[in-house]
Short mmCIF file of C-alpha atoms in Angstrom, two decimals:
data_model
loop_
_atom_site.label_atom_id
_atom_site.label_comp_id
_atom_site.label_asym_id
_atom_site.label_seq_id
_atom_site.Cartn_x
_atom_site.Cartn_y
_atom_site.Cartn_z
CA MET A 1 0.00 0.00 0.00
CA ARG A 2 1.38 3.38 -0.95
CA ARG A 3 1.83 5.81 1.92
CA THR A 4 1.75 9.56 1.48
CA PRO A 5 5.03 11.08 2.68
CA LEU A 6 5.12 13.61 5.46
CA VAL A 7 7.42 16.36 4.23
CA VAL A 8 8.71 17.45 7.57
CA ALA A 9 9.31 20.98 8.58
CA ALA A 10 7.41 20.30 11.78
CA VAL A 11 6.80 17.53 14.24
CA ILE A 12 3.23 17.74 15.55
CA VAL A 13 2.77 16.28 19.00
CA CYS A 14 -0.60 15.62 20.62
CA ALA A 15 -0.85 17.38 23.98
CA SER A 16 -1.87 14.13 25.65
CA LEU A 17 1.72 12.86 25.18
CA GLY A 18 2.81 15.36 27.79
CA SER A 19 4.55 17.82 25.48
CA ALA A 20 4.76 21.45 26.46
CA ALA A 21 7.24 24.25 26.76
CA ALA A 22 10.56 23.23 28.24
CA GLY A 23 10.72 23.45 32.00
CA SER A 24 7.07 22.71 32.72
CA PRO A 25 7.21 20.31 35.70
CA ARG A 26 3.44 19.78 35.73
CA VAL A 27 3.29 18.47 32.17
CA GLN A 28 6.56 16.54 32.41
CA ALA A 29 5.18 14.69 35.43
CA ARG A 30 2.00 13.86 33.50
CA ALA A 31 4.03 12.19 30.74
CA THR A 32 5.00 9.37 33.09
CA ASN A 33 1.34 8.44 33.57
CA PHE A 34 1.01 7.20 30.00
CA ALA A 35 2.29 4.08 28.31
CA ASN A 36 5.48 4.29 26.27
CA TRP A 37 5.00 4.04 22.51
CA SER A 38 8.15 2.08 21.68
CA THR A 39 6.97 0.26 18.56
CA TYR A 40 4.65 0.79 15.60
CA HIS A 41 1.04 1.27 16.82
CA GLY A 42 2.20 0.94 20.41
CA ASN A 43 2.47 -2.82 20.92
CA LYS A 44 3.36 -6.12 19.27
CA ALA A 45 -0.26 -6.71 18.26
CA ARG A 46 -0.22 -3.33 16.42
CA THR A 47 -3.55 -2.30 17.97
CA GLY A 48 -2.71 1.39 18.30
CA TYR A 49 -4.39 1.43 21.71
CA ALA A 50 -2.94 2.63 25.03
CA PRO A 51 -5.40 1.93 27.87
CA SER A 52 -3.68 4.37 30.25
CA MET A 53 -4.02 7.32 27.85
CA PRO A 54 -7.14 9.48 28.24
CA ARG A 55 -9.55 9.95 25.37
CA ALA A 56 -8.49 12.75 23.02
CA SER A 57 -10.78 15.75 22.96
CA GLY A 58 -10.86 19.09 21.21
CA ALA A 59 -9.04 20.12 18.05
CA PRO A 60 -5.38 19.06 17.62
CA LYS A 61 -2.89 21.88 17.98
CA VAL A 62 0.82 22.26 17.35
CA THR A 63 2.82 22.15 20.60
CA GLY A 64 6.29 21.93 19.06
CA ARG A 65 7.98 22.53 15.72
CA HIS A 66 11.36 21.25 14.57
CA SER A 67 13.13 21.37 11.21
CA LEU A 68 14.42 17.94 10.23
CA ASP A 69 16.78 16.97 7.43
CA GLY A 70 14.44 14.79 5.34
CA ASN A 71 10.98 13.37 4.72
CA VAL A 72 9.41 11.17 7.39
CA TYR A 73 7.57 7.94 6.53
CA ALA A 74 8.32 6.07 9.78
CA SER A 75 5.99 6.65 12.73
CA PRO A 76 7.57 8.61 15.61
CA LEU A 77 8.15 6.69 18.84
CA VAL A 78 7.81 8.02 22.40
CA VAL A 79 9.62 6.59 25.42
CA GLY A 80 9.91 8.38 28.77
CA GLY A 81 8.54 11.58 27.27
CA ARG A 82 11.25 11.59 24.59
CA ILE A 83 10.20 11.55 20.91
CA PHE A 84 12.28 9.60 18.37
CA VAL A 85 11.94 10.43 14.66
CA ALA A 86 13.75 8.84 11.69
CA THR A 87 14.12 10.51 8.28
CA GLU A 88 14.73 9.49 4.68
CA ASN A 89 18.09 11.25 4.97
CA ASP A 90 19.23 8.35 7.21
CA SER A 91 19.07 10.43 10.38
CA VAL A 92 17.49 9.67 13.75
CA TYR A 93 16.44 12.48 16.11
CA ALA A 94 15.61 12.46 19.82
CA ILE A 95 13.44 15.39 20.92
CA GLN A 96 12.42 16.20 24.49
CA GLY A 97 11.22 19.27 26.33
CA GLY A 98 10.94 21.19 23.07
CA LYS A 99 14.61 20.63 22.15
CA VAL A 100 16.58 18.24 19.96
CA VAL A 101 18.52 16.16 22.50
CA TRP A 102 20.58 14.35 19.90
CA ARG A 103 20.75 13.65 16.16
CA ARG A 104 22.58 10.73 14.60
CA HIS A 105 23.21 10.87 10.84
CA LEU A 106 24.10 7.34 9.75
CA ALA A 107 25.08 7.76 6.08
CA SER A 108 23.92 9.10 2.71
CA PRO A 109 20.65 7.58 1.44
CA ALA A 110 20.12 5.96 -1.96
CA GLN A 111 19.27 8.39 -4.78
CA GLN A 112 16.73 7.96 -7.58
CA ASN A 113 19.37 7.30 -10.23
CA GLU A 114 20.71 4.37 -8.17
CA LEU A 115 17.39 2.49 -8.00
CA PRO A 116 15.49 0.61 -10.74
CA CYS A 117 12.08 1.98 -9.64
CA GLY A 118 10.34 3.24 -6.50
CA ASN A 119 8.40 6.20 -5.16
CA ILE A 120 10.56 7.50 -2.29
CA PHE A 121 13.61 9.58 -3.15
CA PRO A 122 16.04 9.78 -1.54
CA LEU A 123 15.55 6.41 0.18
CA GLY A 124 16.88 6.19 3.73
CA ILE A 125 14.97 5.03 6.83
CA THR A 126 11.40 4.17 5.80
CA GLY A 127 10.24 1.47 8.23
CA THR A 128 9.33 2.51 11.76
CA PRO A 129 12.23 1.75 14.17
CA VAL A 130 11.68 -0.06 17.47
CA ILE A 131 13.02 0.56 20.99
CA ALA A 132 13.70 -2.21 23.50
CA ASN A 133 15.77 -2.17 26.71
CA GLY A 134 17.11 1.31 26.02
CA VAL A 135 18.25 0.49 22.48
CA LEU A 136 16.73 1.90 19.27
CA TYR A 137 16.94 -0.37 16.21
CA ALA A 138 16.63 1.22 12.75
CA ALA A 139 17.03 -0.23 9.26
CA ALA A 140 18.71 2.25 6.94
CA GLU A 141 19.21 2.14 3.18
CA PHE A 142 22.48 3.62 1.98
CA GLY A 143 23.51 4.71 -1.48
CA SER A 144 26.64 4.43 -3.64
CA PRO A 145 25.99 1.50 -3.91
CA PRO A 146 22.51 0.81 -2.45
CA ARG A 147 22.63 -1.51 0.57
CA HIS A 148 20.71 -2.09 3.81
CA ILE A 149 22.15 -1.87 7.33
CA LEU A 150 20.58 -2.53 10.73
CA PHE A 151 21.75 -0.09 13.41
CA ALA A 152 21.49 -0.34 17.18
CA LEU A 153 21.62 3.10 18.84
CA ARG A 154 21.65 3.90 22.54
CA ALA A 155 18.34 5.71 23.08
CA SER A 156 19.80 7.96 25.77
CA SER A 157 22.63 9.38 23.65
CA GLY A 158 22.31 8.20 20.03
CA ALA A 159 25.66 6.38 20.25
CA VAL A 160 26.00 3.56 17.73
CA LEU A 161 26.33 0.29 19.64
CA TRP A 162 26.66 -1.94 16.58
CA HIS A 163 25.54 -2.36 12.98
CA ARG A 164 25.26 -5.26 10.56
CA THR A 165 24.22 -5.88 6.99
CA LEU A 166 20.65 -6.91 6.19
CA ASP A 167 21.39 -7.93 2.60
CA ARG A 168 21.19 -11.63 1.88
CA PHE A 169 23.39 -13.51 -0.58
CA GLY A 170 21.98 -13.75 -4.10
CA VAL A 171 19.47 -10.90 -3.75
CA ASP A 172 19.48 -7.78 -5.91
CA LYS A 173 20.13 -5.14 -3.25
CA THR A 174 18.91 -2.32 -5.49
CA ALA A 175 15.46 -3.93 -5.82
CA MET A 176 14.90 -4.53 -2.10
CA GLN A 177 13.05 -2.12 0.19
CA GLU A 178 12.60 -2.10 3.95
CA ARG A 179 9.23 -0.35 4.35
CA GLY A 180 7.50 -2.29 7.16
CA ALA A 181 7.93 -1.56 10.87
CA LEU A 182 10.63 -3.36 12.85
CA LEU A 183 9.70 -5.54 15.84
CA VAL A 184 11.58 -6.96 18.82
CA ALA A 185 10.31 -10.36 19.96
CA GLY A 186 12.33 -12.43 22.39
CA SER A 187 16.00 -11.83 21.66
CA ARG A 188 15.50 -11.06 17.97
CA VAL A 189 14.91 -7.98 15.87
CA TRP A 190 12.52 -8.72 13.00
CA VAL A 191 13.03 -6.64 9.84
CA PRO A 192 10.53 -7.12 6.97
CA PHE A 193 11.52 -6.63 3.33
CA GLY A 194 9.66 -6.36 0.04
CA GLY A 195 10.12 -4.68 -3.33
CA LEU A 196 10.11 -1.08 -4.47
CA ALA A 197 6.97 0.56 -5.83
CA GLY A 198 6.78 -0.58 -9.45
CA ASP A 199 7.56 -4.21 -8.59
CA CYS A 200 10.85 -4.22 -10.48
CA GLY A 201 14.01 -6.31 -10.24
CA ASP A 202 14.85 -9.55 -8.50
CA TYR A 203 13.60 -8.73 -4.99
CA LYS A 204 12.60 -11.30 -2.37
CA GLY A 205 9.95 -10.55 0.27
#
């Protein structure tokens, strides 16, 4: 299914997540009352439901605005009141209290002229990352030549703990795309793959 990109010049945060101006102890304390949103749709069942969060009411309003370095397809994550956002420029941001706490730029993403088809250019981090035990896992596509790398970042600082290739032997790396959300189950990180929009090349899902 094709997803419409969010061209990010702003990150819009619902007030019920506990976002407010920096230094507001009342709202920062409220943030701890709600469940962390550490994976796509909040849990492994992908229900998008947090029983501890109150029902939303009123019109949404912008509570924070940040310029990022690329488009955002991945869903933002929230853990401990800190918002984590990944971009198609292969960057991950941590935002808290109205400020960017850290930014980790992993590499240069794949460009349109390096790919046989597709609908996202440049192509960097598309699938929603996942956070488990203080570690953020993100699957990034690099360019020159196109390839796919899984990164483990320390959520507190953005430090790279390790990285490893996701490309399997005998697969056309240029035709593969990591678009689905990552998941941690047991001691494993699950990373789904499929093809680019246009269904071109020798990809394997």
